[in-house]
Amino acid sequence: MKKLLNFTPMLLLLVILSSCSSVRVAADYDRETNFENYKTFAFFKPGIDKAEINDIDKRRILRAIEAELMAKGYTKSENPDMLVSIFTKSNQRVDIYNNAWGNGAWGWGGYGGWGWRTGWNNNQVSTSTEGVLYIDLINADKKELIWQGSGTGNLEMRNIEKKEARIKEFVSEMLLLFPPEK
């Protein structure tokens, strides 16, 4: 029991740190696909051209994908086994924090003197742009989707280095889920 109590703070810290990830990722795939058959890739230009982001960010995303796939042992090819496409969405996120407390009480009301006062009502509203990046992996012969990853997170970055790091984070977190474990 004592060992369990000694281990609990470390476990709690691990849970807290893992829940603080700023990118939420998910993946879906065709269960009939044997991912061991895929060794090469190329980018699917018609799909990438439709992504509604600027060309600089597209190149950043494609470089990050290429680096991650090559680190996994895949090779870029003119005659690929799979095609890589991307698309994006963005949503305006609105968070409302209600900092009201108390139902009221008798007390000093500043200029109003003594009397019944309600609790402070201090609502705060914050807005941010939340983006979703999708990476599609497509069977090159059949032109069928075999794997799709998505990453969701805050995108507002004015600093170029932070923006590039954020894009790499999106891509690496998503591609941790590829190839899927069966």
PDB file of C-alpha atoms in Angstrom:
ATOM      1  CA  MET A   1       0.000   0.000   0.000  1.00  0.00           C
ATOM      2  CA  LYS A   2       2.840   2.357   0.843  1.00  0.00           C
ATOM      3  CA  LYS A   3       4.408   1.783  -2.612  1.00  0.00           C
ATOM      4  CA  LEU A   4       1.099   2.684  -4.218  1.00  0.00           C
ATOM      5  CA  LEU A   5       0.943   5.934  -2.243  1.00  0.00           C
ATOM      6  CA  ASN A   6       4.503   6.806  -3.316  1.00  0.00           C
ATOM      7  CA  PHE A   7       3.614   6.123  -6.956  1.00  0.00           C
ATOM      8  CA  THR A   8       0.337   8.109  -6.943  1.00  0.00           C
ATOM      9  CA  PRO A   9       1.861  11.639  -7.228  1.00  0.00           C
ATOM     10  CA  MET A  10       3.946  10.573 -10.228  1.00  0.00           C
ATOM     11  CA  LEU A  11       0.933   8.969 -11.886  1.00  0.00           C
ATOM     12  CA  LEU A  12      -1.140  12.084 -11.239  1.00  0.00           C
ATOM     13  CA  LEU A  13       1.565  14.299 -12.761  1.00  0.00           C
ATOM     14  CA  LEU A  14       1.730  12.052 -15.841  1.00  0.00           C
ATOM     15  CA  VAL A  15      -2.050  12.251 -16.301  1.00  0.00           C
ATOM     16  CA  ILE A  16      -2.001  16.042 -15.947  1.00  0.00           C
ATOM     17  CA  LEU A  17       0.858  16.465 -18.420  1.00  0.00           C
ATOM     18  CA  SER A  18      -0.708  14.149 -20.979  1.00  0.00           C
ATOM     19  CA  SER A  19      -4.030  15.980 -20.742  1.00  0.00           C
ATOM     20  CA  CYS A  20      -2.314  19.315 -21.440  1.00  0.00           C
ATOM     21  CA  SER A  21      -1.549  18.500 -25.061  1.00  0.00           C
ATOM     22  CA  SER A  22      -2.582  21.460 -27.113  1.00  0.00           C
ATOM     23  CA  VAL A  23      -3.464  19.382 -30.176  1.00  0.00           C
ATOM     24  CA  ARG A  24      -6.277  16.840 -30.110  1.00  0.00           C
ATOM     25  CA  VAL A  25      -5.792  14.069 -32.655  1.00  0.00           C
ATOM     26  CA  ALA A  26      -7.809  11.183 -34.014  1.00  0.00           C
ATOM     27  CA  ALA A  27      -7.477   8.691 -36.825  1.00  0.00           C
ATOM     28  CA  ASP A  28      -9.672   6.370 -38.832  1.00  0.00           C
ATOM     29  CA  TYR A  29      -8.649   3.687 -41.285  1.00  0.00           C
ATOM     30  CA  ASP A  30      -9.844   0.846 -43.491  1.00  0.00           C
ATOM     31  CA  ARG A  31      -9.528  -2.314 -41.397  1.00  0.00           C
ATOM     32  CA  GLU A  32      -9.132  -4.414 -44.551  1.00  0.00           C
ATOM     33  CA  THR A  33      -5.941  -2.583 -45.564  1.00  0.00           C
ATOM     34  CA  ASN A  34      -2.562  -4.232 -45.012  1.00  0.00           C
ATOM     35  CA  PHE A  35      -0.406  -1.209 -44.283  1.00  0.00           C
ATOM     36  CA  GLU A  36       2.778  -3.277 -44.561  1.00  0.00           C
ATOM     37  CA  ASN A  37       2.267  -3.237 -48.357  1.00  0.00           C
ATOM     38  CA  TYR A  38       2.858   0.525 -48.486  1.00  0.00           C
ATOM     39  CA  LYS A  39       6.452   1.686 -48.785  1.00  0.00           C
ATOM     40  CA  THR A  40       6.340   4.788 -51.028  1.00  0.00           C
ATOM     41  CA  PHE A  41       4.327   7.988 -51.172  1.00  0.00           C
ATOM     42  CA  ALA A  42       3.725  11.106 -53.237  1.00  0.00           C
ATOM     43  CA  PHE A  43       1.607  14.187 -52.696  1.00  0.00           C
ATOM     44  CA  PHE A  44      -1.813  14.319 -54.373  1.00  0.00           C
ATOM     45  CA  LYS A  45      -1.718  17.764 -55.971  1.00  0.00           C
ATOM     46  CA  PRO A  46      -5.437  18.050 -56.914  1.00  0.00           C
ATOM     47  CA  GLY A  47      -6.434  17.472 -53.281  1.00  0.00           C
ATOM     48  CA  ILE A  48      -3.752  19.728 -51.837  1.00  0.00           C
ATOM     49  CA  ASP A  49      -4.664  22.560 -54.216  1.00  0.00           C
ATOM     50  CA  LYS A  50      -8.184  22.591 -52.715  1.00  0.00           C
ATOM     51  CA  ALA A  51      -6.931  23.133 -49.149  1.00  0.00           C
ATOM     52  CA  GLU A  52      -8.111  26.583 -48.057  1.00  0.00           C
ATOM     53  CA  ILE A  53      -4.892  27.895 -46.543  1.00  0.00           C
ATOM     54  CA  ASN A  54      -2.117  30.036 -47.898  1.00  0.00           C
ATOM     55  CA  ASP A  55       0.642  28.475 -49.987  1.00  0.00           C
ATOM     56  CA  ILE A  56       3.318  29.151 -47.364  1.00  0.00           C
ATOM     57  CA  ASP A  57       1.438  27.152 -44.735  1.00  0.00           C
ATOM     58  CA  LYS A  58       0.723  24.405 -47.282  1.00  0.00           C
ATOM     59  CA  ARG A  59       4.451  24.051 -47.923  1.00  0.00           C
ATOM     60  CA  ARG A  60       5.120  23.987 -44.169  1.00  0.00           C
ATOM     61  CA  ILE A  61       2.555  21.218 -43.712  1.00  0.00           C
ATOM     62  CA  LEU A  62       3.847  19.188 -46.668  1.00  0.00           C
ATOM     63  CA  ARG A  63       7.455  19.465 -45.466  1.00  0.00           C
ATOM     64  CA  ALA A  64       6.393  18.287 -42.007  1.00  0.00           C
ATOM     65  CA  ILE A  65       4.448  15.338 -43.458  1.00  0.00           C
ATOM     66  CA  GLU A  66       7.344  14.388 -45.718  1.00  0.00           C
ATOM     67  CA  ALA A  67       9.811  14.492 -42.811  1.00  0.00           C
ATOM     68  CA  GLU A  68       7.565  12.375 -40.579  1.00  0.00           C
ATOM     69  CA  LEU A  69       6.870   9.742 -43.253  1.00  0.00           C
ATOM     70  CA  MET A  70      10.538   9.503 -44.204  1.00  0.00           C
ATOM     71  CA  ALA A  71      11.465   9.128 -40.527  1.00  0.00           C
ATOM     72  CA  LYS A  72       9.064   6.154 -40.453  1.00  0.00           C
ATOM     73  CA  GLY A  73      10.912   4.558 -43.391  1.00  0.00           C
ATOM     74  CA  TYR A  74       8.655   5.584 -46.279  1.00  0.00           C
ATOM     75  CA  THR A  75      10.212   6.848 -49.496  1.00  0.00           C
ATOM     76  CA  LYS A  76       8.999   9.646 -51.727  1.00  0.00           C
ATOM     77  CA  SER A  77       8.450   8.278 -55.255  1.00  0.00           C
ATOM     78  CA  GLU A  78       7.263   9.135 -58.758  1.00  0.00           C
ATOM     79  CA  ASN A  79       5.415   5.790 -58.766  1.00  0.00           C
ATOM     80  CA  PRO A  80       3.988   5.674 -55.203  1.00  0.00           C
ATOM     81  CA  ASP A  81       1.977   3.067 -53.309  1.00  0.00           C
ATOM     82  CA  MET A  82       0.009   5.775 -51.529  1.00  0.00           C
ATOM     83  CA  LEU A  83      -0.940   9.375 -52.145  1.00  0.00           C
ATOM     84  CA  VAL A  84      -0.988  12.048 -49.462  1.00  0.00           C
ATOM     85  CA  SER A  85      -3.607  14.783 -49.463  1.00  0.00           C
ATOM     86  CA  ILE A  86      -4.586  17.417 -46.922  1.00  0.00           C
ATOM     87  CA  PHE A  87      -7.517  19.676 -46.202  1.00  0.00           C
ATOM     88  CA  THR A  88      -8.285  22.160 -43.500  1.00  0.00           C
ATOM     89  CA  LYS A  89     -11.186  23.728 -41.655  1.00  0.00           C
ATOM     90  CA  SER A  90     -11.295  26.499 -39.125  1.00  0.00           C
ATOM     91  CA  ASN A  91     -13.888  27.301 -36.499  1.00  0.00           C
ATOM     92  CA  GLN A  92     -14.349  30.346 -34.339  1.00  0.00           C
ATOM     93  CA  ARG A  93     -14.309  29.110 -30.749  1.00  0.00           C
ATOM     94  CA  VAL A  94     -16.096  31.166 -28.094  1.00  0.00           C
ATOM     95  CA  ASP A  95     -15.489  30.425 -24.420  1.00  0.00           C
ATOM     96  CA  ILE A  96     -17.606  32.083 -21.742  1.00  0.00           C
ATOM     97  CA  TYR A  97     -16.340  32.023 -18.190  1.00  0.00           C
ATOM     98  CA  ASN A  98     -18.950  32.850 -15.558  1.00  0.00           C
ATOM     99  CA  ASN A  99     -17.112  34.130 -12.530  1.00  0.00           C
ATOM    100  CA  ALA A 100     -20.289  34.956 -10.606  1.00  0.00           C
ATOM    101  CA  TRP A 101     -20.267  33.856  -7.029  1.00  0.00           C
ATOM    102  CA  GLY A 102     -22.604  34.074  -4.106  1.00  0.00           C
ATOM    103  CA  ASN A 103     -26.328  34.653  -3.917  1.00  0.00           C
ATOM    104  CA  GLY A 104     -25.956  37.921  -2.136  1.00  0.00           C
ATOM    105  CA  ALA A 105     -25.605  39.066   1.414  1.00  0.00           C
ATOM    106  CA  TRP A 106     -25.893  42.075   3.637  1.00  0.00           C
ATOM    107  CA  GLY A 107     -22.848  44.236   3.401  1.00  0.00           C
ATOM    108  CA  TRP A 108     -21.186  47.466   2.476  1.00  0.00           C
ATOM    109  CA  GLY A 109     -21.920  48.486  -1.105  1.00  0.00           C
ATOM    110  CA  GLY A 110     -19.361  51.210  -1.575  1.00  0.00           C
ATOM    111  CA  TYR A 111     -21.147  54.432  -2.539  1.00  0.00           C
ATOM    112  CA  GLY A 112     -24.511  52.741  -2.047  1.00  0.00           C
ATOM    113  CA  GLY A 113     -24.062  52.226   1.693  1.00  0.00           C
ATOM    114  CA  TRP A 114     -25.323  49.221   3.571  1.00  0.00           C
ATOM    115  CA  GLY A 115     -27.926  46.895   2.087  1.00  0.00           C
ATOM    116  CA  TRP A 116     -28.570  43.648   0.236  1.00  0.00           C
ATOM    117  CA  ARG A 117     -25.894  42.983  -2.408  1.00  0.00           C
ATOM    118  CA  THR A 118     -25.821  40.251  -5.027  1.00  0.00           C
ATOM    119  CA  GLY A 119     -22.657  38.326  -5.800  1.00  0.00           C
ATOM    120  CA  TRP A 120     -20.225  39.716  -8.321  1.00  0.00           C
ATOM    121  CA  ASN A 121     -21.133  38.901 -11.879  1.00  0.00           C
ATOM    122  CA  ASN A 122     -17.926  38.925 -13.845  1.00  0.00           C
ATOM    123  CA  ASN A 123     -18.516  37.090 -17.117  1.00  0.00           C
ATOM    124  CA  GLN A 124     -15.539  36.890 -19.433  1.00  0.00           C
ATOM    125  CA  VAL A 125     -15.754  35.993 -23.099  1.00  0.00           C
ATOM    126  CA  SER A 126     -12.770  34.928 -25.151  1.00  0.00           C
ATOM    127  CA  THR A 127     -12.660  33.988 -28.805  1.00  0.00           C
ATOM    128  CA  SER A 128     -10.007  32.104 -30.718  1.00  0.00           C
ATOM    129  CA  THR A 129      -9.605  30.422 -34.056  1.00  0.00           C
ATOM    130  CA  GLU A 130      -9.471  26.675 -33.795  1.00  0.00           C
ATOM    131  CA  GLY A 131      -8.208  24.855 -36.849  1.00  0.00           C
ATOM    132  CA  VAL A 132      -8.537  21.293 -38.032  1.00  0.00           C
ATOM    133  CA  LEU A 133      -5.934  19.695 -40.274  1.00  0.00           C
ATOM    134  CA  TYR A 134      -6.815  16.463 -42.034  1.00  0.00           C
ATOM    135  CA  ILE A 135      -4.215  14.187 -43.592  1.00  0.00           C
ATOM    136  CA  ASP A 136      -5.597  11.655 -46.052  1.00  0.00           C
ATOM    137  CA  LEU A 137      -3.605   8.646 -47.200  1.00  0.00           C
ATOM    138  CA  ILE A 138      -4.994   7.168 -50.395  1.00  0.00           C
ATOM    139  CA  ASN A 139      -4.288   3.894 -52.175  1.00  0.00           C
ATOM    140  CA  ALA A 140      -2.560   5.116 -55.346  1.00  0.00           C
ATOM    141  CA  ASP A 141      -3.909   2.332 -57.606  1.00  0.00           C
ATOM    142  CA  LYS A 142      -7.535   2.272 -56.465  1.00  0.00           C
ATOM    143  CA  LYS A 143      -7.759   5.978 -55.453  1.00  0.00           C
ATOM    144  CA  GLU A 144      -9.445   4.884 -52.224  1.00  0.00           C
ATOM    145  CA  LEU A 145      -8.964   6.446 -48.814  1.00  0.00           C
ATOM    146  CA  ILE A 146      -7.105   4.020 -46.530  1.00  0.00           C
ATOM    147  CA  TRP A 147      -6.263   6.245 -43.541  1.00  0.00           C
ATOM    148  CA  GLN A 148      -7.317   9.669 -42.292  1.00  0.00           C
ATOM    149  CA  GLY A 149      -5.859  11.595 -39.400  1.00  0.00           C
ATOM    150  CA  SER A 150      -7.194  14.801 -37.930  1.00  0.00           C
ATOM    151  CA  GLY A 151      -5.642  17.292 -35.564  1.00  0.00           C
ATOM    152  CA  THR A 152      -7.527  20.087 -33.852  1.00  0.00           C
ATOM    153  CA  GLY A 153      -6.037  22.989 -31.954  1.00  0.00           C
ATOM    154  CA  ASN A 154      -5.549  26.719 -31.618  1.00  0.00           C
ATOM    155  CA  LEU A 155      -3.956  28.278 -34.676  1.00  0.00           C
ATOM    156  CA  GLU A 156      -3.445  31.933 -33.867  1.00  0.00           C
ATOM    157  CA  MET A 157       0.293  32.425 -34.194  1.00  0.00           C
ATOM    158  CA  ARG A 158       1.931  35.700 -35.134  1.00  0.00           C
ATOM    159  CA  ASN A 159       5.480  34.482 -34.565  1.00  0.00           C
ATOM    160  CA  ILE A 160       6.780  32.494 -37.577  1.00  0.00           C
ATOM    161  CA  GLU A 161       8.950  30.149 -35.506  1.00  0.00           C
ATOM    162  CA  LYS A 162       6.019  29.346 -33.215  1.00  0.00           C
ATOM    163  CA  LYS A 163       3.763  28.822 -36.220  1.00  0.00           C
ATOM    164  CA  GLU A 164       6.210  26.378 -37.827  1.00  0.00           C
ATOM    165  CA  ALA A 165       6.621  24.536 -34.527  1.00  0.00           C
ATOM    166  CA  ARG A 166       2.834  24.368 -34.173  1.00  0.00           C
ATOM    167  CA  ILE A 167       2.423  22.875 -37.659  1.00  0.00           C
ATOM    168  CA  LYS A 168       5.115  20.274 -36.893  1.00  0.00           C
ATOM    169  CA  GLU A 169       3.312  19.458 -33.651  1.00  0.00           C
ATOM    170  CA  PHE A 170       0.003  18.937 -35.485  1.00  0.00           C
ATOM    171  CA  VAL A 171       1.607  16.649 -38.080  1.00  0.00           C
ATOM    172  CA  SER A 172       3.787  14.624 -35.713  1.00  0.00           C
ATOM    173  CA  GLU A 173       0.956  14.042 -33.226  1.00  0.00           C
ATOM    174  CA  MET A 174      -1.323  12.856 -36.032  1.00  0.00           C
ATOM    175  CA  LEU A 175       1.233  10.605 -37.684  1.00  0.00           C
ATOM    176  CA  LEU A 176       1.998   8.918 -34.370  1.00  0.00           C
ATOM    177  CA  LEU A 177      -1.240   7.080 -35.144  1.00  0.00           C
ATOM    178  CA  PHE A 178       0.087   5.843 -38.522  1.00  0.00           C
ATOM    179  CA  PRO A 179       0.381   3.048 -39.421  1.00  0.00           C
ATOM    180  CA  PRO A 180      -2.410   1.781 -37.195  1.00  0.00           C
ATOM    181  CA  GLU A 181      -1.747  -1.091 -34.839  1.00  0.00           C
ATOM    182  CA  LYS A 182      -4.001  -4.044 -35.461  1.00  0.00           C
TER     183      LYS A 182
END
